Coordinates of C-alpha atoms and ligand atoms in Angstrom, one line a residue:
M1 CA 0.0 0.0 0.0
D2 CA 1.1 3.6 -0.7
S3 CA 3.0 5.0 2.3
R4 CA 0.8 8.2 2.4
L5 CA -2.3 6.0 2.6
E6 CA -0.7 3.7 5.2
A7 CA -0.3 6.6 7.6
I8 CA -4.0 7.6 7.2
R9 CA -5.1 4.0 7.6
D10 CA -3.1 3.6 10.8
T11 CA -4.8 6.7 12.2
V12 CA -8.2 5.4 11.2
L13 CA -7.6 2.0 12.8
A14 CA -6.2 3.5 16.0
R15 CA -9.2 6.0 16.3
N16 CA -11.7 3.2 16.0
P17 CA -10.5 0.4 18.3
G18 CA -12.3 -3.0 18.4
E19 CA -14.2 -2.5 15.2
A20 CA -12.7 -5.4 13.2
E21 CA -15.2 -5.4 10.3
F22 CA -14.9 -1.6 9.9
H23 CA -11.1 -2.0 9.8
Q24 CA -11.4 -4.8 7.2
A25 CA -13.6 -2.7 4.9
V26 CA -11.3 0.4 5.2
V27 CA -8.1 -1.6 4.5
E28 CA -9.7 -3.3 1.5
V29 CA -10.7 0.1 0.0
F30 CA -7.4 1.8 0.8
E31 CA -5.4 -1.0 -1.0
S32 CA -7.0 0.0 -4.2
L33 CA -6.6 3.8 -3.9
G34 CA -2.8 4.4 -4.3
P35 CA -2.9 5.0 -8.1
V36 CA -5.8 7.5 -7.7
H37 CA -3.8 9.6 -5.3
D38 CA -0.9 9.6 -7.7
R39 CA -3.2 11.1 -10.3
H40 CA -5.1 13.4 -8.0
P41 CA -2.9 14.9 -5.3
E42 CA -5.7 17.4 -4.6
F43 CA -7.6 14.5 -2.9
L44 CA -4.8 14.2 -0.3
E45 CA -4.5 18.0 0.0
A46 CA -8.2 18.2 0.9
A47 CA -8.0 15.2 3.3
I48 CA -10.7 13.4 1.4
L49 CA -9.8 10.0 2.9
E50 CA -9.6 11.2 6.5
R51 CA -13.0 12.8 6.1
L52 CA -14.5 9.7 4.3
C53 CA -13.5 7.5 7.2
E54 CA -15.2 9.7 9.8
P55 CA -19.0 9.4 9.7
E56 CA -20.8 12.7 9.4
R57 CA -23.0 11.7 12.3
Q58 CA -23.4 8.6 14.5
I59 CA -26.5 7.9 16.6
I60 CA -26.8 5.2 19.3
F61 CA -29.9 4.9 21.3
R62 CA -31.8 2.8 23.8
V63 CA -34.8 0.7 22.5
P64 CA -37.0 -0.4 25.3
W65 CA -40.0 -2.7 24.6
T66 CA -42.1 -5.4 26.3
D67 CA -42.2 -9.0 25.2
D68 CA -45.4 -11.1 25.0
T69 CA -44.9 -12.2 28.7
G70 CA -44.8 -8.6 29.8
R71 CA -41.1 -8.6 30.5
V72 CA -39.1 -5.4 29.7
Q73 CA -36.4 -5.9 27.0
I74 CA -33.7 -3.4 26.2
N75 CA -31.9 -3.3 22.9
R76 CA -29.4 -0.9 21.3
G77 CA -30.3 1.0 18.2
F78 CA -27.8 2.5 15.7
R79 CA -27.8 4.8 12.7
V80 CA -24.5 5.9 11.1
E81 CA -25.0 8.7 8.7
F82 CA -21.7 8.3 6.9
N83 CA -21.5 10.5 3.8
S84 CA -24.0 12.8 2.1
A85 CA -21.9 14.1 -0.8
L86 CA -24.1 12.6 -3.4
G87 CA -27.5 12.7 -1.8
P88 CA -29.4 11.9 1.4
Y89 CA -27.9 9.1 3.5
K90 CA -29.2 5.8 2.1
G91 CA -28.8 2.3 3.4
G92 CA -30.5 -0.5 5.2
L93 CA -31.3 -1.5 8.8
R94 CA -30.0 -4.8 10.1
F95 CA -31.7 -6.5 13.1
H96 CA -29.4 -9.3 14.2
P97 CA -27.8 -10.2 17.6
S98 CA -24.3 -9.7 16.2
V99 CA -25.0 -6.0 15.4
Y100 CA -22.6 -3.5 17.1
L101 CA -21.1 -0.2 16.0
G102 CA -18.2 -1.9 14.0
I103 CA -20.7 -3.8 11.9
V104 CA -22.9 -0.8 11.2
K105 CA -19.8 1.3 10.3
F106 CA -18.4 -1.4 7.9
L107 CA -21.8 -1.6 6.2
G108 CA -22.2 2.2 6.1
F109 CA -18.7 2.7 4.7
E110 CA -19.3 0.1 1.9
Q111 CA -22.6 1.8 1.2
I112 CA -20.9 5.1 0.3
F113 CA -19.0 3.5 -2.7
K114 CA -21.8 1.1 -3.6
N115 CA -24.3 4.0 -3.8
A116 CA -21.9 6.1 -5.9
L117 CA -21.5 3.2 -8.4
T118 CA -25.3 3.0 -9.0
G119 CA -25.2 6.5 -10.5
M120 CA -28.2 7.5 -8.4
P121 CA -28.3 10.6 -6.1
I122 CA -27.8 8.8 -2.8
G123 CA -25.3 9.1 0.0
G124 CA -24.2 6.3 2.3
G125 CA -25.6 5.3 5.7
K126 CA -26.6 2.2 7.7
G127 CA -28.3 1.3 10.9
G128 CA -29.9 -1.5 12.9
S129 CA -30.1 -3.1 16.3
D130 CA -28.9 -6.1 18.2
F131 CA -32.5 -7.2 18.4
D132 CA -33.0 -10.8 17.4
P133 CA -36.3 -11.2 15.5
R134 CA -35.9 -15.0 15.4
G135 CA -38.7 -16.7 17.4
R136 CA -40.4 -13.4 18.1
S137 CA -44.2 -13.0 17.5
D138 CA -45.5 -10.4 15.0
A139 CA -46.7 -8.4 18.0
E140 CA -43.3 -8.4 19.6
V141 CA -41.6 -7.4 16.3
M142 CA -44.2 -4.6 16.0
R143 CA -43.6 -3.2 19.5
F144 CA -39.8 -3.3 18.9
C145 CA -40.1 -1.5 15.6
Q146 CA -42.4 1.1 17.1
S147 CA -40.0 1.8 19.9
F148 CA -37.0 1.9 17.5
M149 CA -38.8 4.4 15.3
T150 CA -39.8 6.5 18.3
E151 CA -36.2 7.6 18.5
L152 CA -35.1 7.2 14.9
Y153 CA -37.8 9.4 13.4
R154 CA -36.1 12.6 14.4
H155 CA -33.0 11.8 12.5
I156 CA -34.5 10.6 9.1
G157 CA -36.5 12.1 6.3
E158 CA -36.8 12.0 2.5
Y159 CA -34.2 14.7 2.1
T160 CA -32.1 13.6 5.1
D161 CA -31.7 9.9 5.5
V162 CA -33.7 7.1 4.0
P163 CA -33.5 3.6 5.7
A164 CA -34.5 0.3 4.1
G165 CA -34.1 -3.4 4.9
D166 CA -31.1 -5.7 5.4
I167 CA -30.7 -8.9 7.5
G168 CA -33.7 -9.4 9.7
V169 CA -35.6 -6.4 8.2
G170 CA -38.0 -7.1 5.4
G171 CA -41.5 -5.9 4.3
R172 CA -43.1 -6.7 7.7
E173 CA -40.6 -4.6 9.6
I174 CA -40.7 -1.7 7.1
G175 CA -44.5 -1.7 7.5
Y176 CA -44.3 -1.3 11.3
L177 CA -41.5 1.3 11.0
F178 CA -43.4 3.3 8.4
G179 CA -46.6 3.2 10.4
Q180 CA -45.0 4.6 13.5
Y181 CA -43.1 7.3 11.5
K182 CA -46.4 8.4 10.0
R183 CA -48.1 8.4 13.3
I184 CA -45.5 10.5 15.1
T185 CA -44.9 13.0 12.3
N186 CA -48.5 13.2 11.0
R187 CA -47.0 13.1 7.5
Y188 CA -47.5 10.5 4.7
E189 CA -43.9 10.9 3.7
S190 CA -43.5 8.0 1.3
G191 CA -39.9 8.7 0.5
V192 CA -38.6 8.3 4.1
L193 CA -38.3 4.5 3.9
T194 CA -37.9 2.1 1.0
G195 CA -38.9 -1.5 0.7
K196 CA -42.5 -0.5 1.4
G197 CA -45.5 -2.7 0.3
I198 CA -46.7 -2.2 -3.2
S199 CA -50.1 -0.8 -2.2
W200 CA -48.6 1.9 0.0
G201 CA -45.7 3.4 -1.9
G202 CA -43.4 0.5 -2.6
S203 CA -41.8 -0.3 -5.9
L204 CA -42.3 -3.5 -7.9
V205 CA -39.0 -5.4 -8.2
R206 CA -37.5 -3.9 -5.0
P207 CA -38.0 -7.3 -3.1
E208 CA -36.3 -9.2 -5.9
A209 CA -33.7 -6.5 -6.8
T210 CA -30.6 -7.4 -4.8
G211 CA -30.6 -11.1 -5.8
F212 CA -31.6 -10.3 -9.4
G213 CA -29.0 -7.6 -9.7
T214 CA -26.3 -9.9 -8.3
V215 CA -27.1 -12.5 -11.0
I216 CA -27.2 -9.8 -13.7
F217 CA -23.8 -8.5 -12.7
T218 CA -22.4 -12.0 -12.6
Q219 CA -23.8 -12.7 -16.0
E220 CA -22.0 -9.6 -17.3
M221 CA -18.7 -11.0 -15.8
L222 CA -19.3 -14.4 -17.4
K223 CA -19.9 -12.7 -20.8
T224 CA -16.3 -11.4 -20.7
R225 CA -15.2 -15.0 -20.9
G226 CA -17.7 -15.8 -23.6
T227 CA -20.0 -17.8 -21.4
S228 CA -23.3 -17.4 -19.3
F229 CA -25.4 -18.9 -16.5
D230 CA -27.0 -21.3 -19.0
G231 CA -26.2 -24.8 -18.0
K232 CA -24.0 -23.8 -15.1
R233 CA -24.0 -25.5 -11.7
V234 CA -24.5 -22.8 -9.0
V235 CA -24.2 -22.7 -5.2
V236 CA -25.8 -20.0 -3.1
S237 CA -25.3 -19.3 0.6
G238 CA -28.1 -18.0 2.8
S239 CA -31.8 -18.5 2.2
G240 CA -33.1 -15.0 2.9
N241 CA -34.3 -12.2 0.6
V242 CA -31.1 -11.9 -1.4
A243 CA -30.4 -15.7 -1.7
I244 CA -33.9 -16.7 -2.8
N245 CA -34.1 -14.1 -5.5
A246 CA -30.6 -14.9 -6.7
I247 CA -31.6 -18.5 -7.0
A248 CA -34.8 -17.6 -8.9
K249 CA -32.9 -15.4 -11.4
A250 CA -30.0 -17.8 -11.9
Q251 CA -32.4 -20.6 -12.7
A252 CA -34.4 -18.3 -15.0
L253 CA -31.2 -17.9 -17.0
G254 CA -30.7 -21.6 -17.3
A255 CA -28.5 -22.5 -14.3
T256 CA -29.2 -25.2 -11.8
V257 CA -28.8 -24.0 -8.2
V258 CA -27.9 -27.2 -6.3
A259 CA -27.4 -25.8 -2.8
C260 CA -28.2 -23.1 -0.3
S261 CA -27.9 -22.6 3.5
D262 CA -29.0 -20.9 6.7
S263 CA -26.9 -20.4 9.8
S264 CA -27.8 -24.0 11.0
G265 CA -26.8 -26.0 7.9
Y266 CA -27.2 -26.4 4.2
I267 CA -29.3 -28.4 1.7
V268 CA -28.3 -30.1 -1.5
D269 CA -31.0 -30.5 -4.2
E270 CA -29.3 -31.9 -7.3
A271 CA -32.5 -31.4 -9.3
G272 CA -32.3 -27.7 -8.8
I273 CA -33.9 -25.8 -5.9
D274 CA -37.7 -25.5 -6.1
V275 CA -38.1 -21.7 -5.5
G276 CA -41.8 -21.9 -4.9
L277 CA -41.2 -24.4 -2.0
L278 CA -38.3 -22.4 -0.7
R279 CA -40.4 -19.2 -0.6
Q280 CA -43.2 -21.1 1.1
V281 CA -40.9 -22.4 3.8
K282 CA -38.8 -19.2 4.4
E283 CA -41.1 -16.3 3.5
V284 CA -44.6 -17.5 4.3
E285 CA -43.9 -19.9 7.2
R286 CA -40.7 -18.3 8.5
A287 CA -39.5 -21.8 9.1
R288 CA -35.9 -23.2 9.0
L289 CA -34.3 -24.5 5.8
K290 CA -34.3 -28.0 7.3
E291 CA -38.0 -28.0 6.6
Y292 CA -37.4 -27.7 2.9
A293 CA -35.5 -31.0 2.9
A294 CA -38.2 -32.6 4.9
R295 CA -40.8 -31.8 2.2
R296 CA -39.0 -32.7 -1.0
A297 CA -37.7 -36.0 -2.2
G298 CA -34.0 -36.4 -3.0
V299 CA -32.9 -33.5 -0.9
S300 CA -30.2 -33.9 1.7
Y301 CA -29.7 -31.6 4.7
V302 CA -26.3 -31.2 6.3
E303 CA -26.5 -29.8 9.8
G304 CA -23.8 -27.4 10.8
G305 CA -21.8 -27.9 7.6
S306 CA -20.4 -25.4 5.1
V307 CA -22.3 -24.9 1.8
W308 CA -18.9 -24.2 0.2
D309 CA -18.1 -27.9 0.4
V310 CA -20.4 -28.3 -2.6
D311 CA -18.7 -27.9 -6.0
A312 CA -20.0 -25.4 -8.5
S313 CA -19.0 -23.3 -11.5
V314 CA -20.5 -20.2 -9.9
A315 CA -20.7 -19.3 -6.2
L316 CA -23.1 -16.6 -5.0
P317 CA -22.5 -15.8 -1.3
C318 CA -25.7 -14.2 -0.1
A319 CA -25.7 -14.6 3.7
T320 CA -23.4 -12.4 5.7
Q321 CA -19.9 -11.0 6.2
N322 CA -16.8 -13.3 6.4
E323 CA -18.8 -16.4 5.6
L324 CA -16.3 -17.6 3.0
D325 CA -12.7 -17.9 4.1
G326 CA -9.4 -18.7 2.3
G327 CA -9.8 -22.5 2.9
A328 CA -13.3 -22.5 1.5
A329 CA -12.1 -20.4 -1.5
A330 CA -9.2 -22.8 -2.2
R331 CA -11.6 -25.8 -2.1
L332 CA -14.1 -24.1 -4.5
V333 CA -11.2 -23.3 -6.9
R334 CA -10.1 -27.0 -6.9
G335 CA -13.7 -27.9 -7.7
G336 CA -13.6 -25.9 -10.9
L337 CA -15.0 -22.5 -9.8
L338 CA -15.3 -19.9 -12.6
A339 CA -17.0 -16.9 -11.0
V340 CA -18.1 -15.4 -7.6
G341 CA -20.8 -12.7 -7.3
E342 CA -21.2 -11.3 -3.8
G343 CA -24.9 -10.8 -3.0
A344 CA -24.0 -10.2 0.7
N345 CA -21.8 -7.4 2.0
M346 CA -18.2 -8.5 2.4
P347 CA -18.9 -12.3 2.6
S348 CA -15.5 -13.2 1.4
T349 CA -12.5 -12.7 3.7
R350 CA -9.5 -10.9 2.4
D351 CA -7.7 -14.3 2.2
A352 CA -10.6 -15.7 0.1
V353 CA -10.5 -12.7 -2.3
A354 CA -6.7 -13.2 -2.7
V355 CA -7.3 -16.9 -3.5
F356 CA -9.9 -16.1 -6.2
Q357 CA -7.9 -13.4 -7.8
E358 CA -4.7 -15.5 -7.8
A359 CA -6.7 -18.4 -9.5
G360 CA -8.1 -16.1 -12.2
V361 CA -11.7 -16.6 -10.9
L362 CA -14.0 -13.8 -11.9
F363 CA -14.8 -12.0 -8.7
G364 CA -17.5 -9.4 -8.3
P365 CA -17.3 -7.6 -4.9
G366 CA -20.5 -6.9 -3.0
K367 CA -20.3 -3.1 -3.4
A368 CA -20.7 -3.7 -7.1
A369 CA -22.6 -7.0 -7.4
N370 CA -25.3 -6.4 -4.8
A371 CA -25.9 -2.7 -5.6
G372 CA -29.2 -3.6 -7.4
G373 CA -31.1 -3.5 -4.1
V374 CA -30.2 0.0 -3.2
A375 CA -30.4 1.2 -6.8
T376 CA -34.0 0.0 -6.9
S377 CA -34.6 1.7 -3.6
A378 CA -33.5 4.9 -5.4
L379 CA -36.0 4.0 -8.1
E380 CA -38.7 3.7 -5.4
M381 CA -37.7 7.2 -4.1
Q382 CA -38.1 8.5 -7.7
Q383 CA -41.6 7.0 -8.0
N384 CA -42.5 8.4 -4.6
A385 CA -41.3 11.9 -5.5
S386 CA -43.3 11.9 -8.7
R387 CA -46.3 10.1 -7.1
D388 CA -46.1 7.5 -9.8
S389 CA -45.7 3.8 -9.9
W390 CA -44.0 1.9 -12.7
S391 CA -44.7 -1.6 -14.2
F392 CA -42.6 -4.6 -13.2
E393 CA -41.1 -4.8 -16.8
H394 CA -40.1 -1.1 -16.8
T395 CA -38.6 -1.3 -13.4
E396 CA -36.7 -4.5 -14.1
E397 CA -35.4 -2.9 -17.3
R398 CA -34.0 0.1 -15.3
L399 CA -32.4 -2.3 -12.8
T400 CA -30.8 -4.3 -15.6
E401 CA -29.4 -1.1 -17.2
I402 CA -28.0 0.0 -13.9
M403 CA -26.3 -3.3 -13.2
V404 CA -24.8 -3.5 -16.7
G405 CA -23.7 0.1 -16.2
I406 CA -22.0 -0.8 -12.9
H407 CA -20.2 -3.7 -14.5
H408 CA -19.1 -1.4 -17.3
R409 CA -17.8 1.2 -14.9
C410 CA -15.9 -1.3 -12.8
A411 CA -14.4 -3.0 -15.9
S412 CA -13.4 0.2 -17.6
T413 CA -11.9 1.7 -14.5
A414 CA -9.8 -1.5 -13.9
D415 CA -8.6 -1.2 -17.6
E416 CA -7.9 2.5 -17.1
Y417 CA -5.8 1.8 -14.0
G418 CA -3.9 -1.0 -15.8
D419 CA -5.4 -4.1 -14.1
P420 CA -8.0 -5.5 -16.5
G421 CA -10.6 -7.8 -14.9
N422 CA -9.9 -6.6 -11.3
Y423 CA -13.4 -5.7 -10.3
V424 CA -12.3 -4.9 -6.7
L425 CA -10.0 -2.2 -8.0
G426 CA -12.6 -1.0 -10.5
A427 CA -15.4 -0.8 -7.9
N428 CA -13.3 0.9 -5.2
I429 CA -11.8 3.5 -7.6
G430 CA -15.0 4.0 -9.6
G431 CA -17.0 4.7 -6.4
F432 CA -14.4 6.7 -4.6
V433 CA -13.6 9.2 -7.4
K434 CA -17.2 10.1 -7.8
V435 CA -17.6 10.8 -4.1
A436 CA -14.2 12.5 -3.8
D437 CA -15.0 14.9 -6.7
A438 CA -18.3 15.9 -5.0
M439 CA -16.6 16.4 -1.6
L440 CA -14.0 18.6 -3.2
A441 CA -16.7 20.7 -4.9
Q442 CA -18.7 21.1 -1.7
G443 CA -15.8 22.5 0.4
L444 CA -14.5 21.5 3.8
I445 CA -17.5 20.1 5.6
Ligands
NDP501 P1 -32.2 -12.0 5.3 O1 -32.4 -11.7 6.8 O2 -33.4 -12.1 4.4 O3 -31.5 -13.4 5.2 C1 -30.2 -13.6 5.7 C2 -29.8 -15.0 5.4 O4 -28.4 -15.2 5.8 C3 -30.5 -16.1 6.2 O5 -30.5 -17.3 5.5 C4 -29.6 -16.2 7.5 O6 -29.8 -17.5 8.1 C5 -28.3 -16.1 6.9 N1 -27.3 -15.5 7.9 C6 -27.5 -14.3 8.5 N2 -26.5 -14.2 9.4 C7 -25.8 -15.3 9.4 C8 -24.6 -15.7 10.1 N3 -24.1 -15.0 11.1 N4 -24.1 -17.0 9.8 C9 -24.7 -17.7 8.8 N5 -25.8 -17.3 8.1 C10 -26.3 -16.2 8.4 O7 -31.2 -11.0 4.8 P2 -30.9 -10.5 3.3 O8 -31.1 -11.6 2.4 O9 -31.6 -9.2 3.1 O10 -29.3 -10.1 3.5 C11 -28.3 -11.1 3.2 C12 -27.0 -10.3 2.9 O11 -27.2 -9.5 1.7 C13 -26.5 -9.4 4.0 O12 -25.0 -9.4 3.9 C14 -27.0 -8.0 3.6 O13 -26.2 -7.0 4.1 C15 -26.8 -8.1 2.0 N6 -27.6 -7.2 1.2 C16 -29.0 -7.1 1.4 C17 -29.7 -6.3 0.6 C18 -31.2 -6.2 0.6 O14 -31.7 -5.5 -0.2 N7 -31.8 -6.9 1.5 C19 -29.0 -5.4 -0.3 C20 -27.6 -5.6 -0.5 C21 -26.9 -6.5 0.3 P3 -30.5 -17.6 9.5 O15 -32.0 -17.4 9.2 O16 -30.2 -18.9 10.0 O17 -30.0 -16.5 10.4
2IT502 O1 -26.7 -3.3 1.7 C1 -27.6 -2.8 1.1 O2 -27.3 -2.2 0.0 C2 -29.0 -2.8 1.5 N1 -29.3 -3.5 2.5 C3 -30.1 -2.1 0.8 C4 -30.1 -0.7 1.2 C5 -31.2 0.1 0.6 O3 -31.3 1.3 1.0 O4 -32.1 -0.3 -0.2

């Protein structure tokens, strides 16, 4: 790494102790940015990197609520408003017991560059809570969401900060959050949240957008090698929103997705995953993946195992950060892996990325490959602002254009900086330059 950047990195790491995931995300971006600073000394002069690594605002708050037995529960809520150079802060809310400031900051930091790559007018932010929705009743989830929003509402708005979903936050949670925002503010401000239901300001394709977008991006990578998803054997991790829709799209393009997972284990379905059954089990019944195996002949379930033990030509990690390490990457490469498209945020460890790149595997990093979700959120904001709603076909066309555009931007930036095919470099530089230019133009703030 460039020695000027090393000094800035060391300061950032020392100022943010104990935030391992944030450190990882920062280091990975800095490793790409040496050549940009050679060309643009004005970025160093204006301390763009130092400013980018310091969130514009960080909010941490208490979330009290009562469970169904009448017991008081206390959780911690977060919203990190990281960078607003390109638009209002935009990014999801994650409800998962592992959430702490370091996770929210890594996600918010990634979001800055991801959102810039979409070409839409959105800044970067992220939030969430250590609340665990698993096993909670609808009524408990509603009371939690209402309490969470009772503090969050004063910090957000369609021109300020626009949250959406992430792990543990889907349509149900966005509904409860929107209801409470509306009640407190007495405003039907559709553009304050995205991922809303279709009948009350949501956008068609938003539920599918992240998984679809990941597959579209990966298809663009495959095209550079003269191939496609058609006839490919694919493995997907996770079985939530991103995973299910990635499976659906990959199979629509002719692939066979033979495995997916949850945090308890994985299933292998050599005939190709039945998306209808998977949606029924996971989205309708909110049951565990094990249940899918129980209901379909010829499916095996491996408790506690790693889905990366299953060979495939294309791997789509769609669960969570650091779920695919160097050992798993090496195994996948030995099994004939051709491409990886990250549907999750930072699912591959730094070792894993190095293994993929060394082996010449096409590697699409999350901030490029999973940008379709937030891009479609921006399309939802556009529809809300114009009090319009678009057809599925039109919205999907826009999503496809955006993903093809992101692929082009990453690939052409990698070419321009002398490392063709390096999508990590292309995504980091492509996103960074856009934000840095806007920050320069807007002065020292
Ligand atoms: P969901 O909550 O719908 O699904 C998450 C899936 O990942 C579940 O199958 C879950 O299994 C699994 N998972 C979560 N945490 C862990 C863990 N610690 N270990 C193993 N498995 C785990 O979330 P999404 O599908 O929305 O999000 C998945 C990933 O995609 C995240 O990285 C998110 O940041 C990213 N993403 C999401 C976008 C969106 O629009 N929703 C947009 C862009 C990126 P289990 O049920 O057992 O916990
Ligand atoms: O990581 C992400 O990009 C998301 N969770 C989606 C954010 C959004 O605002 O739609």
